[in-house]
Amino acid sequence: MAERSGMVEKRGLGLWLTHLGLIIGVLFIFFPIWLAFVASTVENQDIIRPPMPVWPGDQMIENYTNALVAGINAPVALMLFNSLVMALGIALGKIAISLLSAFAIVYFRFPFRQTFFWLIFLTLMLPVEVRIVPTYEVVANFGMLNSYSGLILPLVASATATFLFRQFFLTVPDELAEAARVDGARPMQFFFDILLPMSRTNIAALFVILFIYGWNQYLWPLLITTDPEMNTIVMGIKQMFPSGDDFAHWPTIMATSILAMVPPVIVVVGMQKLFIRGLVESEK
Amino acid sequence: MATLTLENVKKSFGKTDVIHGVSVDVQDGEFIVIVGPSGCGKSTLLRMVAGLEAVSSGDIQIGGRRVNDVEPMDRDIAMVFQNYALYPHMSVFDNMAYGLKIAKVPKPEIEERVRQAAKLLQLEPYLTRKPRELSGGQRQRVAMGRAIVRKPAVFLFDEPLSNLDAKLRVQMRLEIKALQRALGVTALYVTHDQVEAMTMADRMIVMNGGVADQIGAPLDVYANPATEFVAGFIGSPPTNFIDGAAVGQSGGHRVGVRPEHMQLVGAGAGRLDGRAAYCEALGAETLVHVKSATGTQITVRQDAGHPIPEEGSEVGMDWDRENEMPFNAEGKRL
C-alpha cells in the first residue's frame, strides 16, 4: 500500500505533531505565569495602561525587593516564612501522626481496632471546608487564633496518609516483625529501626504531596489569621487586593504570586526522584 | 545449649483445636525434625516454642526453665524463617548484628561475633551488601548467621530450605546439619519434606492432624511405623496398603508393605495378582506401578537388573510375611 511505503516518514511526522501538541499545551499553561512574571518586572502604569506589555521590564529588582521587605500589609518575606512554618508543620505533623496511628492499627490488637480504623477512614469524607465552623469554634476557644499552632494543628490529622501507611505496613511480611521480636526488639524499636527506614520512599512521596497541600491552604488561614503579620502567602495575595477605590499595586502583587510559586516548585523538583520511587516501587 | 521439654502442649485458635497435646523430651545437642503434611500443626508447634504463639495448655521448658510466659528474646532461642525475614534496608552485617545491638553487647564483641559467623558461613565478602543483592542461598546463610551470632540454647528452623532450588537444598541440608553438629546446639527443625527429615534428624516427630503420631529415630520410624499415616508419609515411593482379607491377614484390617519388600513374580505365583499399569525406569531402580485385581494401586520397587514387565501385562506380587505391617481399623499398628 502507498501508506506503508511512507511508514518511516509518517512516524517522523507523528512525532513532530505530538511534540507540537505538547509544546502548544505547555505554552498555553505557561502563558499566564509568564504574564504574571512580566507584570512583576514593570511599573504599575505599564500594567494599568493597555496594552499590557508581553516582555519583561527593568523594574524586577525594585519590585521584588519592595515586595519582600515592605509588601502591602506585611512584608512578603514574613508571609513566606509563615507559609513555610505552616506547610512544614502540616507535612511533618501529618506524617508523624499517621505513621504512628497506622502502626497501631496494623500491629497491635486492641479492642475496637477496626472501629477506630473506620472512624479514621470516615473522616476522609470530611475535608476542612465541611468541618470549618466547629473547628474554628474550638480553635478560638483554645485561644489559638493568629498563631502557628492554630494554623497547623487542625489540619494535622490525616486519614489519607494513615490509610496509605496502613496499606504499606500490610504488605510488610509478618515474619519481619516476628524476626525482630526474636531479636529482642520492643515494638517502638521495631518501628524506628525497621518500619521507618523501610517506609522512607513512601514518606518522601507523601511529604511532597502534603507540603503542597499545606502551602496551598487558603480558606483556613484566611479565617483564623486576622493579624497581617500572621498571614500566609497564598491568602496574603488576596489580602493585597485593594478594597473600595484604592489602586492595586500590581507589580508587588505579581511579584508575590511568583514568590509563592517558588518553594513548592523547589520541593517537587528537588524530591522528584524519591517522589516517583515512592509512588511506583516498594522495597521488601 | 540446653534440653527442651514439651509436656502435653496444646493449642487452640478459638474453638478449633490445632494441636491436641504433644509431649517430647529433647536432649542437649539433639537435632529434632518435626515433619508432616501442611496444616498438621508443625509450624504452630515451633512457633509456640519460639514464643510467637501463646500456649493454650501444657508446659514448655527450655533448659529446665518453664518459658510459657517468657518473651521470645528471653527464651534463649534463635529462629530461621521460611522466607528468611531479613531486614531489607540493612546490610548483611547489620542484619546479623541487630539482635546483639538491642541486647547492648559491646561493639567490639558484636564485630567479633559477626565476623566469626560470617567466616563460618563463607559470608565474609558480602558483609556490606543489602539482602536484595544476594542470591537465595546467600540469604539463607545470612538468616542462619543471624541465628548463630546470638549463641542461643536452641535453634528453631521453620522450613528454611523450601524457597531454594533442589540442588541448593541438598547442599544446604548438609551444611545445616554439619553446622549444628559443630556448634552442638539443640535444634528443632520443621519441614514437610520427608527426605530432609530422614537425612537430618537424630529423632523425628511425625505430626498428623495436630497429633504427634510417632517420635523416634528416622530408621526406626521407617522400619516400624506406628500408624498407617506414618507408614504412608515416610518413605518414597510410599508404602502400599492392601486389604487385610485379600492377603489372608486375619488380624489386620489393612496391611502395609514397602515397595522394596515386594517382588514381581509370574501371574498366579505370588500372593496378589494385578496388571502392570506403567513402569518408571530410574536407572538404578525401576518402579512398577501395578493395579491389583481389587483396584488397589501398588508400587513395586526392583533393582535395575530385573526384567521390566510389559505395560498392561498380568503380573503377580510376592513378599515375605515378616515384612508385613498390619494396621487395625483406626490405622494403629498391630
Coordinates of C-alpha atoms in Angstrom, one line a residue:
Chain A
M1 CA 0.0 0.0 0.0
A2 CA 1.1 3.5 -0.6
E3 CA 0.9 4.5 3.1
R4 CA 3.1 1.6 4.1
S5 CA 6.0 2.9 1.9
G6 CA 5.8 6.1 3.8
M7 CA 5.9 4.5 7.2
V8 CA 9.1 6.0 8.5
E9 CA 8.2 9.4 7.2
K10 CA 4.8 9.1 8.8
R11 CA 6.2 8.2 12.1
G12 CA 8.5 11.2 11.9
L13 CA 5.6 13.4 11.2
G14 CA 3.6 11.9 14.0
L15 CA 6.5 12.6 16.4
W16 CA 6.6 16.2 15.3
L17 CA 2.8 16.6 15.6
T18 CA 2.9 15.0 19.1
H19 CA 5.7 17.4 20.2
L20 CA 3.9 20.3 18.6
G21 CA 0.8 19.4 20.5
L22 CA 2.7 19.2 23.8
I23 CA 4.6 22.4 23.2
I24 CA 1.3 24.3 22.5
G25 CA -0.1 22.7 25.6
V26 CA 2.8 23.8 27.7
L27 CA 2.7 27.4 26.3
F28 CA -1.0 27.5 27.0
I29 CA -0.5 26.6 30.6
F30 CA 2.7 28.7 30.9
F31 CA 1.4 31.9 29.4
P32 CA -0.5 33.2 32.5
I33 CA 2.6 32.5 34.6
W34 CA 4.7 34.4 32.1
L35 CA 2.3 37.3 32.2
A36 CA 2.5 37.3 36.0
F37 CA 6.3 37.3 35.7
V38 CA 6.2 40.2 33.2
A39 CA 3.8 42.2 35.4
S40 CA 6.2 41.7 38.3
T41 CA 9.1 43.4 36.4
V42 CA 7.4 46.6 35.1
E43 CA 5.9 49.7 36.7
N44 CA 2.3 49.9 37.8
Q45 CA 1.4 52.3 35.0
D46 CA 2.6 49.9 32.3
I47 CA 0.0 47.4 33.6
I48 CA -2.9 49.7 34.1
R49 CA -2.5 51.4 30.7
P50 CA -3.4 48.9 27.9
P51 CA -2.0 47.2 26.0
M52 CA -0.3 45.2 28.7
P53 CA 3.4 44.5 27.9
V54 CA 4.5 41.0 26.9
W55 CA 8.2 41.3 27.6
P56 CA 9.8 41.9 31.0
G57 CA 10.6 45.4 32.0
D58 CA 13.6 46.8 34.0
Q59 CA 11.9 47.1 37.5
M60 CA 12.4 43.5 38.5
I61 CA 14.9 44.0 41.4
E62 CA 13.0 47.1 42.8
N63 CA 9.6 45.3 42.7
Y64 CA 10.9 42.1 44.3
T65 CA 12.9 43.9 47.0
N66 CA 9.9 46.1 47.7
A67 CA 7.6 43.1 48.0
L68 CA 9.9 41.1 50.2
V69 CA 10.8 43.9 52.6
A70 CA 7.8 46.1 52.7
G71 CA 4.9 44.3 51.0
I72 CA 1.5 45.9 51.2
N73 CA 0.0 44.8 54.5
A74 CA 3.0 42.8 55.7
P75 CA 6.5 42.0 54.3
V76 CA 6.3 39.1 51.9
A77 CA 9.4 37.6 53.4
L78 CA 7.4 37.3 56.7
M79 CA 4.5 35.7 54.8
L80 CA 6.8 33.3 53.1
F81 CA 8.2 32.3 56.5
N82 CA 4.7 31.8 57.9
S83 CA 3.7 29.6 54.9
L84 CA 6.9 27.6 55.3
V85 CA 6.2 27.0 59.0
M86 CA 2.6 26.0 58.3
A87 CA 3.5 23.8 55.3
L88 CA 6.3 22.0 57.1
G89 CA 4.3 21.7 60.3
I90 CA 1.4 20.2 58.5
A91 CA 3.5 17.9 56.3
L92 CA 5.7 16.6 59.2
G93 CA 2.9 16.5 61.7
K94 CA 0.6 14.6 59.4
I95 CA 3.4 12.1 58.6
A96 CA 4.3 11.6 62.2
I97 CA 0.7 11.1 63.4
S98 CA -0.4 8.9 60.5
L99 CA 2.7 6.7 60.8
L100 CA 2.0 6.1 64.4
S101 CA -1.7 5.5 64.0
A102 CA -1.1 3.2 61.1
F103 CA 1.5 1.3 63.2
A104 CA -1.1 1.0 66.0
I105 CA -3.8 -0.2 63.7
V106 CA -1.7 -2.8 61.8
Y107 CA 0.5 -4.2 64.6
F108 CA -1.5 -4.1 67.8
R109 CA -4.6 -6.0 68.7
F110 CA -6.7 -3.7 70.9
P111 CA -10.5 -3.6 71.4
F112 CA -12.4 -1.7 68.7
R113 CA -9.4 -1.7 66.4
Q114 CA -11.5 -2.0 63.3
T115 CA -13.9 0.6 64.7
F116 CA -11.1 3.1 65.1
F117 CA -9.8 2.4 61.6
W118 CA -13.2 3.0 60.1
L119 CA -13.6 6.2 62.2
I120 CA -10.4 7.5 60.8
F121 CA -11.4 6.3 57.3
L122 CA -14.7 8.2 57.6
T123 CA -13.0 11.5 58.2
L124 CA -11.8 11.2 54.6
M125 CA -15.2 12.3 53.7
L126 CA -15.0 15.4 55.9
P127 CA -12.5 17.9 54.4
V128 CA -11.5 21.1 56.2
E129 CA -14.2 23.1 54.4
V130 CA -17.0 20.9 55.8
R131 CA -15.9 21.0 59.4
I132 CA -14.6 24.5 59.3
V133 CA -17.2 26.2 61.6
P134 CA -16.9 23.8 64.5
T135 CA -13.1 23.7 64.1
Y136 CA -13.0 27.5 64.2
E137 CA -15.0 27.5 67.4
V138 CA -12.6 25.0 69.0
V139 CA -9.5 26.8 67.9
A140 CA -10.9 30.2 69.0
N141 CA -11.8 28.8 72.4
F142 CA -8.3 27.5 72.8
G143 CA -7.0 31.0 72.1
M144 CA -5.1 29.8 69.0
L145 CA -6.3 32.4 66.6
N146 CA -3.3 34.2 64.9
S147 CA -0.9 31.6 66.0
Y148 CA 1.2 28.9 64.3
S149 CA -0.4 26.1 66.4
G150 CA -3.8 27.4 65.2
L151 CA -2.7 27.2 61.6
I152 CA -1.2 23.8 61.9
L153 CA -2.9 21.6 64.4
P154 CA -6.4 21.4 63.0
L155 CA -5.0 20.3 59.7
V156 CA -2.6 17.7 61.0
A157 CA -4.9 14.6 61.5
S158 CA -4.9 12.9 58.1
A159 CA -7.0 9.9 57.1
T160 CA -5.4 9.7 53.7
A161 CA -1.8 9.3 55.0
T162 CA -2.9 6.9 57.7
F163 CA -4.6 4.8 55.1
L164 CA -1.6 4.9 52.8
F165 CA 0.8 3.8 55.6
R166 CA -1.7 1.1 56.7
Q167 CA -1.7 -0.3 53.2
F168 CA 2.1 -0.2 53.1
F169 CA 2.5 -1.8 56.5
L170 CA 0.1 -4.6 55.5
T171 CA 2.5 -5.5 52.7
V172 CA 5.4 -5.9 55.1
P173 CA 5.7 -9.6 55.8
D174 CA 4.6 -10.6 59.3
E175 CA 7.8 -12.7 59.7
L176 CA 9.8 -9.4 59.7
A177 CA 8.0 -8.3 62.9
E178 CA 8.5 -11.8 64.3
A179 CA 12.2 -11.9 63.5
A180 CA 12.5 -8.5 65.2
R181 CA 10.7 -9.9 68.2
V182 CA 13.0 -12.9 68.4
D183 CA 15.9 -10.5 68.0
G184 CA 14.6 -8.7 71.1
A185 CA 13.2 -5.5 69.6
R186 CA 10.5 -3.8 71.6
P187 CA 7.6 -2.5 69.5
M188 CA 9.0 1.0 69.2
Q189 CA 12.4 -0.3 68.4
F190 CA 10.9 -2.3 65.6
F191 CA 9.0 0.9 64.5
F192 CA 12.1 3.1 64.4
D193 CA 14.8 0.6 63.3
I194 CA 12.9 -1.4 60.7
L195 CA 9.5 0.0 59.7
L196 CA 10.5 3.6 59.5
P197 CA 13.6 3.1 57.2
M198 CA 11.5 0.8 55.1
S199 CA 8.9 3.4 54.5
R200 CA 11.2 6.2 53.6
T201 CA 10.3 6.4 50.0
N202 CA 6.6 6.5 50.9
I203 CA 7.4 9.2 53.4
A204 CA 9.2 11.3 50.8
A205 CA 6.3 10.9 48.3
L206 CA 3.8 11.9 51.0
F207 CA 6.0 14.8 52.2
V208 CA 5.8 16.3 48.7
I209 CA 2.1 16.0 48.4
L210 CA 1.4 17.2 52.0
F211 CA 3.9 20.1 51.7
I212 CA 2.0 21.4 48.7
Y213 CA -1.3 20.8 50.4
G214 CA -0.2 22.8 53.4
W215 CA 1.4 25.5 51.3
N216 CA -1.8 26.0 49.2
Q217 CA -4.2 26.2 52.2
Y218 CA -6.3 29.3 51.6
L219 CA -9.6 29.2 53.4
W220 CA -8.3 28.2 56.9
P221 CA -5.6 30.8 57.2
L222 CA -7.9 33.4 55.8
L223 CA -10.4 32.6 58.6
I224 CA -8.1 32.4 61.6
T225 CA -5.4 35.0 60.9
T226 CA -6.6 38.5 61.2
D227 CA -3.2 39.9 62.0
P228 CA -1.3 40.6 58.8
E229 CA 1.9 39.5 60.5
M230 CA 0.4 36.0 60.6
N231 CA -0.8 35.9 57.0
T232 CA 0.4 33.1 54.9
I233 CA 1.5 34.0 51.4
V234 CA -1.3 32.2 49.4
M235 CA -4.0 34.0 51.3
G236 CA -1.9 37.1 51.7
I237 CA -2.1 37.7 47.9
K238 CA -5.8 38.1 48.2
Q239 CA -5.4 40.5 51.2
M240 CA -3.2 42.7 48.9
F241 CA -6.2 43.4 46.7
P242 CA -7.5 46.9 47.4
S243 CA -10.9 47.4 48.9
G244 CA -13.1 50.2 47.6
D245 CA -11.5 52.8 45.3
D246 CA -7.8 52.2 46.2
F247 CA -5.4 51.4 43.4
A248 CA -3.9 47.9 43.4
H249 CA -0.1 47.9 43.2
W250 CA 0.0 45.1 40.6
P251 CA 3.8 44.7 40.3
T252 CA 4.1 43.9 44.0
I253 CA 1.1 41.5 43.9
M254 CA 2.5 39.7 40.9
A255 CA 6.0 39.5 42.4
T256 CA 4.3 38.0 45.5
S257 CA 2.5 35.5 43.3
I258 CA 5.7 34.4 41.6
L259 CA 7.4 34.1 45.0
A260 CA 4.5 32.0 46.3
M261 CA 5.2 29.5 43.5
V262 CA 8.9 29.1 44.1
P263 CA 9.0 26.9 47.3
P264 CA 6.6 24.2 46.0
V265 CA 8.5 24.0 42.7
I266 CA 11.8 23.6 44.6
V267 CA 10.3 20.8 46.8
V268 CA 8.8 19.0 43.8
V269 CA 11.9 19.3 41.6
G270 CA 14.3 18.5 44.5
M271 CA 12.4 15.4 45.6
Q272 CA 11.2 14.3 42.2
K273 CA 13.3 11.1 42.2
L274 CA 12.3 10.0 45.6
F275 CA 8.7 11.0 45.0
I276 CA 8.3 8.8 41.9
R277 CA 10.1 5.9 43.5
G278 CA 7.8 6.2 46.5
L279 CA 4.8 6.0 44.3
V280 CA 5.8 3.2 42.0
E281 CA 8.1 0.9 43.9
S282 CA 8.0 -0.8 47.3
E283 CA 11.1 -2.3 48.7
K284 CA 10.7 -5.6 50.6
Chain B
M1 CA 22.9 -25.5 74.8
A2 CA 20.1 -26.9 76.7
T3 CA 17.4 -29.5 76.8
L4 CA 13.9 -28.8 75.6
T5 CA 10.8 -30.4 77.1
L6 CA 7.3 -30.2 75.8
E7 CA 4.7 -31.5 78.2
N8 CA 1.2 -32.2 76.8
V9 CA 1.3 -28.9 74.8
K10 CA -2.0 -27.9 73.3
K11 CA -3.1 -25.1 71.1
S12 CA -6.5 -23.9 70.0
F13 CA -7.5 -20.9 68.0
G14 CA -10.9 -20.0 69.4
K15 CA -12.9 -23.2 69.4
T16 CA -10.7 -25.0 66.8
D17 CA -8.0 -27.3 68.4
V18 CA -4.9 -27.4 66.2
I19 CA -2.6 -29.2 68.5
H20 CA -4.0 -32.0 70.7
G21 CA -1.3 -32.5 73.2
V22 CA 2.3 -33.1 72.2
S23 CA 5.0 -34.3 74.6
V24 CA 8.6 -34.8 73.9
D25 CA 11.9 -34.6 75.7
V26 CA 14.7 -33.2 73.6
Q27 CA 18.3 -34.0 74.7
D28 CA 21.0 -31.4 74.8
G29 CA 22.5 -31.1 71.3
E30 CA 19.9 -33.2 69.7
F31 CA 18.6 -32.5 66.2
I32 CA 14.9 -33.0 66.1
V33 CA 12.9 -32.7 62.9
I34 CA 9.1 -32.2 63.0
V35 CA 7.7 -33.5 59.8
G36 CA 4.1 -33.7 58.5
P37 CA 1.8 -32.5 55.7
S38 CA 0.7 -28.9 55.5
G39 CA -1.8 -28.0 58.1
C40 CA -0.8 -30.6 60.6
G41 CA 0.3 -28.0 63.2
K42 CA 4.0 -28.5 62.9
S43 CA 4.8 -24.8 62.4
T44 CA 2.4 -23.8 65.1
L45 CA 4.2 -26.1 67.5
L46 CA 7.5 -24.5 66.6
R47 CA 6.1 -21.0 66.9
M48 CA 4.9 -21.9 70.4
V49 CA 8.4 -22.9 71.3
A50 CA 9.7 -19.6 69.9
G51 CA 7.1 -17.7 71.9
L52 CA 5.4 -16.3 68.9
E53 CA 2.2 -18.1 69.7
A54 CA 0.7 -18.5 73.2
V55 CA 0.4 -22.0 74.6
S56 CA -3.2 -22.9 75.3
S57 CA -2.3 -25.6 77.8
G58 CA 0.7 -27.7 78.8
D59 CA 4.3 -26.6 79.6
I60 CA 7.3 -25.8 77.5
Q61 CA 10.7 -25.9 79.3
I62 CA 14.0 -24.8 77.9
G63 CA 17.0 -25.9 79.9
G64 CA 14.7 -26.9 82.8
R65 CA 13.0 -23.5 83.0
R66 CA 9.3 -23.1 82.2
V67 CA 9.1 -20.5 79.4
N68 CA 5.3 -20.4 78.6
D69 CA 5.1 -16.7 79.6
V70 CA 8.6 -15.6 78.6
E71 CA 9.1 -13.2 75.7
P72 CA 10.8 -14.7 72.7
M73 CA 14.0 -12.8 73.2
D74 CA 14.4 -14.1 76.8
R75 CA 13.9 -17.7 75.8
D76 CA 17.5 -18.1 74.6
I77 CA 16.4 -19.3 71.2
A78 CA 17.1 -18.2 67.6
M79 CA 14.8 -18.8 64.7
V80 CA 15.4 -19.1 61.0
F81 CA 12.3 -18.2 59.0
Q82 CA 11.0 -19.7 55.8
N83 CA 11.3 -16.5 53.8
Y84 CA 14.4 -15.6 55.8
A85 CA 12.8 -12.4 57.1
L86 CA 16.0 -10.3 56.6
Y87 CA 15.7 -6.6 57.2
P88 CA 15.7 -5.3 53.6
H89 CA 17.3 -1.9 54.4
M90 CA 20.2 -3.2 56.5
S91 CA 23.5 -4.6 55.3
V92 CA 24.3 -8.3 55.9
F93 CA 26.5 -7.2 58.8
D94 CA 23.7 -5.1 60.4
N95 CA 21.2 -7.9 59.9
M96 CA 23.3 -10.2 61.9
A97 CA 24.3 -7.6 64.5
Y98 CA 20.8 -6.2 65.1
G99 CA 19.9 -8.7 67.9
L100 CA 23.2 -8.1 69.6
K101 CA 22.9 -4.3 69.4
I102 CA 19.5 -4.5 71.1
A103 CA 21.0 -6.7 73.8
K104 CA 23.6 -3.9 74.3
V105 CA 26.5 -6.2 73.6
P106 CA 29.7 -4.1 73.4
K107 CA 30.7 -3.1 69.9
P108 CA 34.0 -4.9 69.6
E109 CA 32.3 -8.1 70.7
I110 CA 29.5 -7.7 68.1
E111 CA 32.1 -7.2 65.5
E112 CA 34.0 -10.3 66.6
R113 CA 30.9 -12.5 66.8
V114 CA 29.6 -11.4 63.4
R115 CA 33.0 -11.9 61.7
Q116 CA 33.2 -15.3 63.2
A117 CA 29.7 -16.3 62.0
A118 CA 30.5 -14.8 58.6
K119 CA 33.6 -16.8 58.3
L120 CA 31.8 -20.0 59.3
L121 CA 29.2 -19.4 56.6
Q122 CA 31.5 -18.0 54.0
L123 CA 29.7 -14.7 54.0
E124 CA 32.8 -12.5 54.5
P125 CA 32.8 -10.9 51.1
Y126 CA 29.1 -9.9 51.4
L127 CA 29.0 -8.2 54.8
T128 CA 28.4 -4.7 53.3
R129 CA 25.7 -5.9 50.8
K130 CA 22.0 -5.5 51.1
P131 CA 19.9 -8.7 51.2
R132 CA 18.4 -7.9 47.8
E133 CA 21.9 -8.1 46.3
L134 CA 22.3 -11.7 47.4
S135 CA 21.2 -15.0 45.9
G136 CA 18.7 -17.2 47.7
G137 CA 21.4 -19.5 49.2
Q138 CA 23.3 -16.5 50.5
R139 CA 20.2 -15.0 52.1
Q140 CA 19.6 -18.3 53.7
R141 CA 23.1 -18.2 55.1
V142 CA 22.6 -14.7 56.4
A143 CA 19.4 -15.9 58.2
M144 CA 21.5 -18.7 59.7
G145 CA 24.2 -16.2 60.7
R146 CA 21.7 -14.0 62.4
A147 CA 20.7 -17.1 64.5
I148 CA 24.3 -18.2 65.2
V149 CA 25.6 -14.8 66.5
R150 CA 23.1 -14.9 69.3
K151 CA 24.7 -18.1 70.6
P152 CA 21.2 -19.5 71.5
A153 CA 20.5 -22.6 73.5
V154 CA 18.0 -23.8 70.9
F155 CA 17.9 -23.3 67.2
L156 CA 14.4 -23.2 65.6
F157 CA 14.1 -23.7 61.8
D158 CA 10.8 -23.1 60.1
E159 CA 11.0 -24.8 56.7
P160 CA 14.3 -23.0 55.9
L161 CA 15.0 -24.7 52.7
S162 CA 11.6 -24.6 51.0
N163 CA 12.5 -21.5 48.9
L164 CA 15.6 -22.9 47.4
D165 CA 16.1 -25.0 44.3
A166 CA 16.6 -28.7 44.5
K167 CA 20.3 -28.7 44.2
L168 CA 20.9 -26.0 46.7
R169 CA 18.5 -27.6 49.1
V170 CA 20.6 -30.8 49.2
Q171 CA 23.8 -28.7 49.8
M172 CA 22.3 -26.5 52.5
R173 CA 20.8 -29.6 54.2
L174 CA 24.3 -31.0 54.7
E175 CA 25.6 -27.6 55.8
I176 CA 22.9 -27.0 58.4
K177 CA 23.5 -30.5 59.8
A178 CA 27.2 -30.0 59.9
L179 CA 26.9 -26.6 61.5
Q180 CA 24.5 -27.8 64.1
R181 CA 27.0 -30.7 65.0
A182 CA 29.9 -28.3 65.1
L183 CA 28.1 -25.8 67.4
G184 CA 26.5 -28.6 69.4
V185 CA 23.3 -26.6 69.7
T186 CA 19.9 -28.3 70.3
A187 CA 17.8 -27.8 67.2
L188 CA 14.1 -28.1 66.3
Y189 CA 13.6 -28.2 62.5
V190 CA 10.2 -28.1 60.8
T191 CA 9.7 -29.4 57.3
H192 CA 7.2 -31.1 55.1
D193 CA 9.9 -32.9 53.1
Q194 CA 10.4 -36.4 54.5
V195 CA 13.8 -36.7 52.8
E196 CA 15.0 -33.7 54.8
A197 CA 13.6 -35.3 57.9
M198 CA 15.2 -38.7 57.2
T199 CA 18.6 -37.3 56.4
M200 CA 18.9 -34.6 59.1
A201 CA 17.1 -35.8 62.2
D202 CA 18.6 -37.5 65.2
R203 CA 15.0 -38.1 66.1
M204 CA 11.9 -37.1 64.2
I205 CA 8.4 -36.2 65.2
V206 CA 5.8 -37.2 62.6
M207 CA 2.8 -35.0 63.0
N208 CA -0.7 -35.7 61.6
G209 CA -3.7 -33.5 62.3
G210 CA -2.3 -31.9 65.4
V211 CA -1.1 -35.2 67.0
A212 CA 2.5 -36.5 67.2
D213 CA 1.8 -39.9 65.6
Q214 CA 5.3 -41.1 66.2
I215 CA 8.6 -39.9 67.7
G216 CA 11.8 -41.8 67.1
A217 CA 15.0 -42.2 65.1
P218 CA 14.4 -41.9 61.3
L219 CA 15.3 -45.5 60.6
D220 CA 13.2 -46.9 63.5
V221 CA 10.2 -44.8 62.3
Y222 CA 10.8 -46.1 58.7
A223 CA 11.1 -49.7 59.8
N224 CA 8.4 -49.6 62.4
P225 CA 5.7 -47.0 61.6
A226 CA 3.3 -46.7 64.5
T227 CA 0.4 -45.7 62.4
E228 CA -0.9 -46.1 58.8
F229 CA -0.3 -42.4 58.3
V230 CA 3.4 -42.6 59.3
A231 CA 3.8 -45.6 57.0
G232 CA 2.4 -43.8 54.1
F233 CA 4.1 -40.4 54.8
I234 CA 7.6 -41.6 55.5
G235 CA 9.3 -43.3 52.6
S236 CA 9.3 -42.6 48.9
P237 CA 7.6 -44.2 47.0
P238 CA 5.1 -44.6 49.8
T239 CA 4.0 -47.8 51.4
N240 CA 1.5 -50.0 49.7
F241 CA -1.7 -50.6 51.6
I242 CA -3.6 -53.8 50.9
D243 CA -6.9 -55.0 52.2
G244 CA -6.0 -57.5 55.0
A245 CA -8.7 -60.0 54.0
A246 CA -7.3 -60.2 50.4
V247 CA -4.0 -61.5 51.5
G248 CA -5.1 -63.8 54.3
Q249 CA -4.1 -61.5 57.2
S250 CA -6.6 -62.5 59.8
G251 CA -5.9 -59.7 62.4
G252 CA -5.1 -56.8 60.2
H253 CA -7.7 -54.5 58.8
R254 CA -5.2 -53.3 56.3
V255 CA -1.6 -54.4 55.6
G256 CA 1.3 -52.2 54.6
V257 CA 4.2 -53.4 52.6
R258 CA 7.1 -51.2 51.5
P259 CA 7.7 -51.2 47.7
E260 CA 11.2 -52.5 48.1
H261 CA 9.9 -55.6 50.0
M262 CA 7.8 -56.7 47.1
Q263 CA 9.0 -58.9 44.2
L264 CA 7.3 -59.3 40.8
V265 CA 6.6 -63.0 40.0
G266 CA 4.6 -64.7 37.3
A267 CA 0.9 -64.2 37.3
G268 CA -0.7 -66.5 39.8
A269 CA 2.5 -67.4 41.5
G270 CA 2.5 -64.6 44.1
R271 CA 0.2 -63.6 46.9
L272 CA -1.5 -61.0 44.9
D273 CA -2.2 -60.6 41.2
G274 CA -2.6 -57.4 39.1
R275 CA -1.9 -55.7 35.8
A276 CA 1.2 -53.6 35.3
A277 CA -0.1 -50.1 34.6
Y278 CA 3.2 -48.4 33.9
C279 CA 6.9 -48.6 34.7
E280 CA 9.3 -45.8 35.7
A281 CA 12.8 -46.9 34.9
L282 CA 15.1 -44.6 37.0
G283 CA 18.4 -46.2 36.1
A284 CA 19.5 -47.8 39.4
E285 CA 16.0 -49.0 40.1
T286 CA 12.6 -49.4 38.4
L287 CA 9.2 -48.5 39.9
V288 CA 6.5 -50.8 38.6
H289 CA 3.0 -49.4 39.2
V290 CA 0.5 -52.3 39.4
K291 CA -3.3 -52.2 39.6
S292 CA -4.4 -55.2 41.6
A293 CA -7.5 -57.2 40.8
T294 CA -9.3 -55.4 43.6
G295 CA -8.4 -52.0 42.1
T296 CA -5.7 -51.0 44.6
Q297 CA -2.7 -49.1 43.3
I298 CA 0.5 -50.9 44.3
T299 CA 4.1 -49.8 43.6
V300 CA 6.9 -52.4 43.4
R301 CA 10.5 -51.2 43.5
Q302 CA 13.0 -53.5 41.9
D303 CA 16.7 -53.2 41.1
A304 CA 17.9 -52.4 37.6
G305 CA 18.9 -56.0 36.8
H306 CA 15.4 -57.4 36.9
P307 CA 13.3 -57.7 33.8
I308 CA 10.8 -54.9 33.3
P309 CA 7.3 -56.2 32.7
E310 CA 5.4 -55.2 29.6
E311 CA 2.8 -52.4 30.4
G312 CA -0.6 -54.0 30.5
S313 CA 0.7 -57.5 31.2
E314 CA -0.6 -59.6 34.1
V315 CA 1.9 -60.0 37.0
G316 CA 2.0 -61.5 40.4
M317 CA 3.4 -59.9 43.6
D318 CA 5.1 -61.7 46.4
W319 CA 6.6 -60.6 49.7
D320 CA 7.8 -62.1 53.0
R321 CA 5.3 -62.3 55.8
E322 CA 7.8 -60.7 58.2
N323 CA 7.8 -57.5 56.1
E324 CA 4.0 -57.1 56.5
M325 CA 2.9 -54.2 58.7
P326 CA -0.7 -54.9 59.8
F327 CA -2.9 -51.9 60.9
N328 CA -6.2 -52.1 62.7
A329 CA -9.3 -50.2 61.6
E330 CA -8.2 -47.0 63.4
G331 CA -4.9 -47.0 61.5
K332 CA -2.9 -48.1 64.5
R333 CA -0.1 -50.7 64.1
L334 CA -0.9 -54.1 65.5

